[in-house]
PDB file of C-alpha atoms and ligand atoms in Angstrom:
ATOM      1  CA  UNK G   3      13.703 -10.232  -6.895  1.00  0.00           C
ATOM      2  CA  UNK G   4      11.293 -12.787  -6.023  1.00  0.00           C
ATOM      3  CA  UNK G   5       7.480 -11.463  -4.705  1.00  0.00           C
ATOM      4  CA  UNK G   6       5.973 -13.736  -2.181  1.00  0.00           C
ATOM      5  CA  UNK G   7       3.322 -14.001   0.601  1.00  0.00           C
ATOM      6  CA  UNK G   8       4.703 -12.058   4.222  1.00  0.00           C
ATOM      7  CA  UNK G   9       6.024 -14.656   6.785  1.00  0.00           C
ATOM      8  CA  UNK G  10       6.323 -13.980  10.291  1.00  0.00           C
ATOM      9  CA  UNK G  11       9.808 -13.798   9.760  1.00  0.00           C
ATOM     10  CA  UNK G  12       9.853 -11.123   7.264  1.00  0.00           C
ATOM     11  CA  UNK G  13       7.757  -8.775  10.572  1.00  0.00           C
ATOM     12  CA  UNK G  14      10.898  -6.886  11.640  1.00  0.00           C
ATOM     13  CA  UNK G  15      11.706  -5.534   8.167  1.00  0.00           C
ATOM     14  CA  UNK G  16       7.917  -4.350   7.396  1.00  0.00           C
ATOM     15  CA  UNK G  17       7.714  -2.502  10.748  1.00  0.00           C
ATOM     16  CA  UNK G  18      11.482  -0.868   9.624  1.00  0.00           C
ATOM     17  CA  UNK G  19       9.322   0.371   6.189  1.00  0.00           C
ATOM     18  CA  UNK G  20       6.082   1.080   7.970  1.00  0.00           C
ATOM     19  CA  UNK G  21       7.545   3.548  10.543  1.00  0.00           C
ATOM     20  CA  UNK G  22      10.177   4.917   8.263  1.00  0.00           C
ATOM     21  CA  UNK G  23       6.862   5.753   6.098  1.00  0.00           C
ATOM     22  CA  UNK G  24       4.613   7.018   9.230  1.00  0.00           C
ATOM     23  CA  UNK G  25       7.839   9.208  10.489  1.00  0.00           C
ATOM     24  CA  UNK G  26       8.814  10.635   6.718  1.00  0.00           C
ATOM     25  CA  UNK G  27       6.303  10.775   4.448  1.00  0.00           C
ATOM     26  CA  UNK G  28       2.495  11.556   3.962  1.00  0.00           C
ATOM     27  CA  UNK G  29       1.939   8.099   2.551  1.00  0.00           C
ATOM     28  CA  UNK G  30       0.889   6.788   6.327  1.00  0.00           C
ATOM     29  CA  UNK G  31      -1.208   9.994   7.854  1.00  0.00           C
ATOM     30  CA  UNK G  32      -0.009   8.692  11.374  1.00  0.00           C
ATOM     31  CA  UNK G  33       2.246  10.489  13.502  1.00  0.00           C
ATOM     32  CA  UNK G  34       3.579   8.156  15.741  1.00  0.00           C
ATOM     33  CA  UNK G  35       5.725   4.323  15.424  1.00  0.00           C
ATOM     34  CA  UNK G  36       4.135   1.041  15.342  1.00  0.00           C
ATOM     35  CA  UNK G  37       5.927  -1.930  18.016  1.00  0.00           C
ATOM     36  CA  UNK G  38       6.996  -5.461  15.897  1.00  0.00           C
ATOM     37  CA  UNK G  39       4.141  -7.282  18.052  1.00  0.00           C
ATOM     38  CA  UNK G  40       1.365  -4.410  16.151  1.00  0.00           C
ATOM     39  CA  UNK G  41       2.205  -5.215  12.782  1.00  0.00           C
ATOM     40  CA  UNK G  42       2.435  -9.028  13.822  1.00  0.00           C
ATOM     41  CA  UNK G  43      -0.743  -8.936  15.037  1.00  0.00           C
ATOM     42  CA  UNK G  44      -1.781  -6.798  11.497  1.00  0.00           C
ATOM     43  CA  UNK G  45      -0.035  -9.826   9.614  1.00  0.00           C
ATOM     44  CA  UNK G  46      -1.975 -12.566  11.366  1.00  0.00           C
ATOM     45  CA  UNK G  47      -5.316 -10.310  11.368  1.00  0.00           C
ATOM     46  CA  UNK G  48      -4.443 -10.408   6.973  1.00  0.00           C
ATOM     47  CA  UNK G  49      -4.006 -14.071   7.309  1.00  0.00           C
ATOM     48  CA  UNK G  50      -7.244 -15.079   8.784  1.00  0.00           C
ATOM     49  CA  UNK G  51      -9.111 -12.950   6.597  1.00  0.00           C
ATOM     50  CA  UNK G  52      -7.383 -14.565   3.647  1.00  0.00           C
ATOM     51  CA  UNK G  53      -6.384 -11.361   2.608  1.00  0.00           C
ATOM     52  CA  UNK G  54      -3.110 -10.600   1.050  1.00  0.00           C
ATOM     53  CA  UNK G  55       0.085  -9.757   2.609  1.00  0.00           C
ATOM     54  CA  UNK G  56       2.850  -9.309  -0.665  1.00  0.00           C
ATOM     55  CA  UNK G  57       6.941  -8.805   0.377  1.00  0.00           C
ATOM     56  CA  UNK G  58       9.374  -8.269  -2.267  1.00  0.00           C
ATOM     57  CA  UNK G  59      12.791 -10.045  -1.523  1.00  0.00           C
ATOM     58  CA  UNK G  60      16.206 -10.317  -2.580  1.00  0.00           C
ATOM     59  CA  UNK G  61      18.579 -13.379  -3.015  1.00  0.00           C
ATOM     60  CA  UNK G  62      19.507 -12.925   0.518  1.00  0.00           C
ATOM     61  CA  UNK G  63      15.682 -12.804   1.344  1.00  0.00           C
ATOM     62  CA  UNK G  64      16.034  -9.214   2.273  1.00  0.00           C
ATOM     63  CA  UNK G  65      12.829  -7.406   2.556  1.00  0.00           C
ATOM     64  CA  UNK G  66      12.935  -4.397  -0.244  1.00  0.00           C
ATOM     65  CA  UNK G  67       8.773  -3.810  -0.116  1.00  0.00           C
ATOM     66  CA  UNK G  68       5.619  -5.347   0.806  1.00  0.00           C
ATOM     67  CA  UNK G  69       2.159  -4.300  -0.650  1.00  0.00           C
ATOM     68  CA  UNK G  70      -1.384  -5.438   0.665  1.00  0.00           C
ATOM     69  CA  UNK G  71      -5.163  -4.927   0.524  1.00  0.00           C
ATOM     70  CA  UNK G  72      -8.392  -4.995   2.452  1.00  0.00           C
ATOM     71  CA  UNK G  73     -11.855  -3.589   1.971  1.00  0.00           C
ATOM     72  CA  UNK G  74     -12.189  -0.143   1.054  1.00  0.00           C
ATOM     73  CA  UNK G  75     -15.535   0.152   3.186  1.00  0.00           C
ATOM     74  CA  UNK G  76     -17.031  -1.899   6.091  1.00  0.00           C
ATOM     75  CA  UNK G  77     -20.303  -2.490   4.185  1.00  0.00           C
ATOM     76  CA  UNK G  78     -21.828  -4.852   2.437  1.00  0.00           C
ATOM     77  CA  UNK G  79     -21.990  -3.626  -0.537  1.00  0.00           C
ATOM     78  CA  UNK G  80     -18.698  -2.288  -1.210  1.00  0.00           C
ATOM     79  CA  UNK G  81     -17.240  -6.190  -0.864  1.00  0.00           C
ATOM     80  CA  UNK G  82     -16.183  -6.675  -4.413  1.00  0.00           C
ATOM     81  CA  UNK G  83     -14.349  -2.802  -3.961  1.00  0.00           C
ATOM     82  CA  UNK G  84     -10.503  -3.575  -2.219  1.00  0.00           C
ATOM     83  CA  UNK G  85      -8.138  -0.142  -1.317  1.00  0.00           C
ATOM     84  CA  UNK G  86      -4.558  -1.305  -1.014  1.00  0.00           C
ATOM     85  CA  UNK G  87      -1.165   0.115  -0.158  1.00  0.00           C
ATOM     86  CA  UNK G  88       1.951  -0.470  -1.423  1.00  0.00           C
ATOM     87  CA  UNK G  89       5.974   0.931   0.207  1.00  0.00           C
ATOM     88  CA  UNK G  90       9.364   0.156  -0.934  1.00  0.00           C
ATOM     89  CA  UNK G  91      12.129   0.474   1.688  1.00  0.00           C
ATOM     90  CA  UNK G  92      13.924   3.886   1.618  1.00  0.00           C
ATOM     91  CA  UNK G  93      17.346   2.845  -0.081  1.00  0.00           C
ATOM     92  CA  UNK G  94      15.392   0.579  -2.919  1.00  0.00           C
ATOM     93  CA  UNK G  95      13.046   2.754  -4.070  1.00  0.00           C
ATOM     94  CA  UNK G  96      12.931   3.643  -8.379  1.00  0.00           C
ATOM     95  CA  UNK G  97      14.220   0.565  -9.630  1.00  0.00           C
ATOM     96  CA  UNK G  98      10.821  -1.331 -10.496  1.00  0.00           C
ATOM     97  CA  UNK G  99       9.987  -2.538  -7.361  1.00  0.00           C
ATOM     98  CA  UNK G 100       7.030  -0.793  -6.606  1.00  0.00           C
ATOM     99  CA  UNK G 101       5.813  -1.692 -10.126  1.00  0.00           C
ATOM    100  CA  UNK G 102       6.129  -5.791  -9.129  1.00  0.00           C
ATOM    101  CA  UNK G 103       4.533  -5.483  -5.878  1.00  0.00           C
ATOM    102  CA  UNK G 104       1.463  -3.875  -7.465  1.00  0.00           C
ATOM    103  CA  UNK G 105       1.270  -6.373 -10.732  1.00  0.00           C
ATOM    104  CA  UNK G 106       1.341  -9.059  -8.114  1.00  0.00           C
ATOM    105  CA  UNK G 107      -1.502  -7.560  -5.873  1.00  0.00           C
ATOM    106  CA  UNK G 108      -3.978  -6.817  -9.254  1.00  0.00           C
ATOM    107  CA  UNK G 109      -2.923 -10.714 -10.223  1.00  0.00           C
ATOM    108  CA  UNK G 110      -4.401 -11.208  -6.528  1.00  0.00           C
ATOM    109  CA  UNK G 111      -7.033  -9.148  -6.663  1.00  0.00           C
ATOM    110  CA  UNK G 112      -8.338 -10.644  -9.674  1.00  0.00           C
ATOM    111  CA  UNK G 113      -8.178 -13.922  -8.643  1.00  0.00           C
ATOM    112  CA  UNK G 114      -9.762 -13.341  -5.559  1.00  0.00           C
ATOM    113  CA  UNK G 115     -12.270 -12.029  -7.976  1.00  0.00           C
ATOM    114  CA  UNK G 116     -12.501  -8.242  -6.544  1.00  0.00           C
ATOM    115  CA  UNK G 117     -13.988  -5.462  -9.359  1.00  0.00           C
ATOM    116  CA  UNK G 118     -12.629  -2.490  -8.220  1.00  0.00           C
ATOM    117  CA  UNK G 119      -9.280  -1.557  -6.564  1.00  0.00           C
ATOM    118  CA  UNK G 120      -8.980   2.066  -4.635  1.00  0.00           C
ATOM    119  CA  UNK G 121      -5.789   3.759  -3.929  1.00  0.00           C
ATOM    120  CA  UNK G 122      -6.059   6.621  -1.804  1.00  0.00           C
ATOM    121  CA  UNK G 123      -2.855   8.922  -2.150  1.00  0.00           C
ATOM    122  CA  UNK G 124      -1.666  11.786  -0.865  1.00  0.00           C
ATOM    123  CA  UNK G 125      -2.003  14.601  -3.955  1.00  0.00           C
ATOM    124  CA  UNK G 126       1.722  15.473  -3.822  1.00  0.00           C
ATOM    125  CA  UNK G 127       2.537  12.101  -3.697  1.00  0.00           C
ATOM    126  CA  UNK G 128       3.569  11.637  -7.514  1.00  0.00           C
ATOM    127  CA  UNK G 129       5.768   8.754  -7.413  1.00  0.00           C
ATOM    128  CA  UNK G 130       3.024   7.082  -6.361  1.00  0.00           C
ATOM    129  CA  UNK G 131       0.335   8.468  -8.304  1.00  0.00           C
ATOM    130  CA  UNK G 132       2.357   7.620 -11.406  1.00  0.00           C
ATOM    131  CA  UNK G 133       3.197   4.317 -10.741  1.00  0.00           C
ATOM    132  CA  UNK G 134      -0.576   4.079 -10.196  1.00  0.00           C
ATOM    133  CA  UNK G 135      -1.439   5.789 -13.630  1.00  0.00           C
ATOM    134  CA  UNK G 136       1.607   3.489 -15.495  1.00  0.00           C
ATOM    135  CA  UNK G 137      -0.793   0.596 -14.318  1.00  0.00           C
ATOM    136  CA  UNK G 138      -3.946   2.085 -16.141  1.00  0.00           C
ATOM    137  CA  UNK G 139      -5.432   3.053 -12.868  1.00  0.00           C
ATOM    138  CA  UNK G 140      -7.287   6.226 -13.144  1.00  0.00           C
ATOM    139  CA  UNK G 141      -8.408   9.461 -10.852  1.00  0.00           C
ATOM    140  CA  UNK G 142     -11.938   9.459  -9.859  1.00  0.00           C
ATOM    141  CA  UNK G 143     -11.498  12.030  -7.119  1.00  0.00           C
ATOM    142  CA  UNK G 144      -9.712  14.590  -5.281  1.00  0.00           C
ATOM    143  CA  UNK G 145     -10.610  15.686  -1.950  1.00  0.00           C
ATOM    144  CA  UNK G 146      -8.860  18.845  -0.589  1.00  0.00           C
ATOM    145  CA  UNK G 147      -7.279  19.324   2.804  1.00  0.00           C
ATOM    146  CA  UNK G 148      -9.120  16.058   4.308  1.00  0.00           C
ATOM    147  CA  UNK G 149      -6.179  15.750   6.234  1.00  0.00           C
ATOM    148  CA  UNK G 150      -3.000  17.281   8.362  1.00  0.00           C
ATOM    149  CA  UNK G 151       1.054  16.277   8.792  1.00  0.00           C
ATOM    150  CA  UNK G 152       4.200  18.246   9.384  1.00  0.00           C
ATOM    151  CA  UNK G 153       2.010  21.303  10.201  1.00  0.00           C
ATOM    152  CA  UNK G 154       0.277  21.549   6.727  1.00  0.00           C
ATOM    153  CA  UNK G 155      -3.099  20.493   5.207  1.00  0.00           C
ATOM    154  CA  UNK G 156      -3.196  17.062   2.919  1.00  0.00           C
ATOM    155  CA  UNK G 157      -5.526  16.828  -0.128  1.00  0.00           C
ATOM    156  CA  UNK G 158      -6.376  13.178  -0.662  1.00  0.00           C
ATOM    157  CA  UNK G 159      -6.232  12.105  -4.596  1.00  0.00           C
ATOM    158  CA  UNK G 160      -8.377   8.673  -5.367  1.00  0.00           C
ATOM    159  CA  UNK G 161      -7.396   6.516  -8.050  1.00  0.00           C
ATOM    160  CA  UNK G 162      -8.879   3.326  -9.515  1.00  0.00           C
ATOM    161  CA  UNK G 163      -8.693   0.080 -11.469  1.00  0.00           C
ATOM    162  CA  UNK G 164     -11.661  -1.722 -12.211  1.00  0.00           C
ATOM    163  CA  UNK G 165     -10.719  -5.053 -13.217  1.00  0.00           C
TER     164      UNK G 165
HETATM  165  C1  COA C 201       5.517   5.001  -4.407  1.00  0.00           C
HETATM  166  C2  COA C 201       6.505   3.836  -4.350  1.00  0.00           C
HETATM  167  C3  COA C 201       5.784   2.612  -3.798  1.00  0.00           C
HETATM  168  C4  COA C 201       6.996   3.550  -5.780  1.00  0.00           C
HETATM  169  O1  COA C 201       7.819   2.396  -5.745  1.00  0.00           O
HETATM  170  P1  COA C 201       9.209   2.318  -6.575  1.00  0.00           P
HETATM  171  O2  COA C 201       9.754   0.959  -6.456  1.00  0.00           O
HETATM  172  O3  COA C 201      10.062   3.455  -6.146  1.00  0.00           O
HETATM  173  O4  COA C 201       8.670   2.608  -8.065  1.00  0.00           O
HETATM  174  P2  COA C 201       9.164   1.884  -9.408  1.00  0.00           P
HETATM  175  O5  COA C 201      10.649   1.995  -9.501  1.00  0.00           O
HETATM  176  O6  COA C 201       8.545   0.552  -9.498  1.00  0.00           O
HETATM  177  O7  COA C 201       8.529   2.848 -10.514  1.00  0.00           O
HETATM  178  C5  COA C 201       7.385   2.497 -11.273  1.00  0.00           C
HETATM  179  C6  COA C 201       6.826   3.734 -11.930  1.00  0.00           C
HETATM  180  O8  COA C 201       6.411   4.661 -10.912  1.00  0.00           O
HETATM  181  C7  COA C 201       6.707   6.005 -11.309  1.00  0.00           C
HETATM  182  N1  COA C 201       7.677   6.605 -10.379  1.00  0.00           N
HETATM  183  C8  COA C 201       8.407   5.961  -9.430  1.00  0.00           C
HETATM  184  N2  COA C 201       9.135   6.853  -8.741  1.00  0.00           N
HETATM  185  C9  COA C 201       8.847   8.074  -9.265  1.00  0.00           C
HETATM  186  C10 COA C 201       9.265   9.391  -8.952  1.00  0.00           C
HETATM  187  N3  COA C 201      10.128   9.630  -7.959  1.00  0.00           N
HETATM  188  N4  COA C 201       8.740  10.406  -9.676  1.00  0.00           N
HETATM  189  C11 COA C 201       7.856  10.189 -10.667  1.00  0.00           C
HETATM  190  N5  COA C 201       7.421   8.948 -11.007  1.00  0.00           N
HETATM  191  C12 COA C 201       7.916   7.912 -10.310  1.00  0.00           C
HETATM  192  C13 COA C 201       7.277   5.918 -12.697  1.00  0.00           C
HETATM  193  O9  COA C 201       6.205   6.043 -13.608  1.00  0.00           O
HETATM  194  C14 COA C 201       7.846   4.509 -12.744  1.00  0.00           C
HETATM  195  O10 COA C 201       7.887   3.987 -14.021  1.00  0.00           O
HETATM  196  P3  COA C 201       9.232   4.127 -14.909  1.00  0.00           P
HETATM  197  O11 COA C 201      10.335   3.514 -14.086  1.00  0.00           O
HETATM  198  O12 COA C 201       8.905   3.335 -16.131  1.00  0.00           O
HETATM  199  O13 COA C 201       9.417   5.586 -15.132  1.00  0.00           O
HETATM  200  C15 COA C 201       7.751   4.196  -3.486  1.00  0.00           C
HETATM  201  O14 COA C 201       8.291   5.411  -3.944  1.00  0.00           O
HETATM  202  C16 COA C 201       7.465   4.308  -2.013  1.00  0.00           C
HETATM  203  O15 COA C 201       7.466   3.310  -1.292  1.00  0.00           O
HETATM  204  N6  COA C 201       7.218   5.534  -1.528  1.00  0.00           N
HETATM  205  C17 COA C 201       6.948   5.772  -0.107  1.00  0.00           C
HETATM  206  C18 COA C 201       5.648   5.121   0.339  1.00  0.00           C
HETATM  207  C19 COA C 201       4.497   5.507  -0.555  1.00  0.00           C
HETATM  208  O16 COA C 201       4.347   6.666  -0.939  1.00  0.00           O
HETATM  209  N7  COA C 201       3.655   4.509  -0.837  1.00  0.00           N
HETATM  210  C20 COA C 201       2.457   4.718  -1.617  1.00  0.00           C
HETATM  211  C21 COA C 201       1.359   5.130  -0.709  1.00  0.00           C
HETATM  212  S1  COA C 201      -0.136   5.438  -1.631  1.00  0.00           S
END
């Protein structure tokens, strides 16, 4: 597995992850599909902003994952605070992948020299809260039924990293 920055090849395979997350899970709180030229237009929006856009690949250059951040509030002084996100394709998920993708975005975000990272996960979501907790990140907050999907209320569990 290699872990390198998104090209605009690699578009087709995120949208496949993105929308498989948005229609199956609570990681996305979206109901409906994104089109190719939307999360082309996401990618490009990452890369002017010199913000990071991480895929996972295989020999074959497969896309297994991609992970990213951005700022976790639109003011000024939240600029050294990132909230990122981080999905593994369906099929690939529990063998480590996940794990990379986030190593490689704190690597990032130190470099970029950020303070704090946010994840913002959905409370049930414990593969992901304990890949978040394996990485020393820790729960600052839990917000009950801030949101709704498949016809049931979504508590919202924050978890961070200050670096
Ligand atoms: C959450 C997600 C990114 C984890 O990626 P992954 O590649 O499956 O996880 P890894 O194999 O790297 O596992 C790393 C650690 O996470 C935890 N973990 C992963 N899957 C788990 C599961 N199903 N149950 C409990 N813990 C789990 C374990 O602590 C694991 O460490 P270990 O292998 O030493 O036990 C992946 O399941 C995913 O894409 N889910 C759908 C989208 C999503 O929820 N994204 C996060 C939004 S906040």
């Amino acid at each position: 597995m290699v872990i390198r920055p998104a090209l605009p090849h690699d578009i087709e395979a995120i949208t496949a992850i993105y929308n498989d997350a948005v229609l199956t899970t609570t990681a996305i709180w979206n109901d409906k599909p994104v089109t190719v030229k939307n999360r082309s237009d996401w990618l490009h929006a990452h890369q002017e902003a010199n913000l990071p856009v991480l895929v996972a690949v295989d020999q074959d250059q497969t896309v297994m994952g991609y992970a990213t951040f951005g700022p976790w509030r639109d003011f000024e002084g939240f600029r050294h605070t990132v909230e990122h996100s981080v999905y593994v394709e369906k099929t690939k998920r529990g063998h480590g992948i996940g794990r990379k993708l986030l190593e490689a975005l704190i690597d990032q975000a130190r470099s970029s020299h950020k303070h704090v990272m946010v994840a913002a996960i959905e409370s049930r979501n414990t593969a992901s809260i304990q890949l978040h907790k394996k990485l020393g990140f820790i729960q600052t907050g839990h917000m009950p039924e801030v949101g709704e999907k498949f016809g049931r209320w979504l508590d919202l569990t924050f978890l961070q990293l200050t670096l």
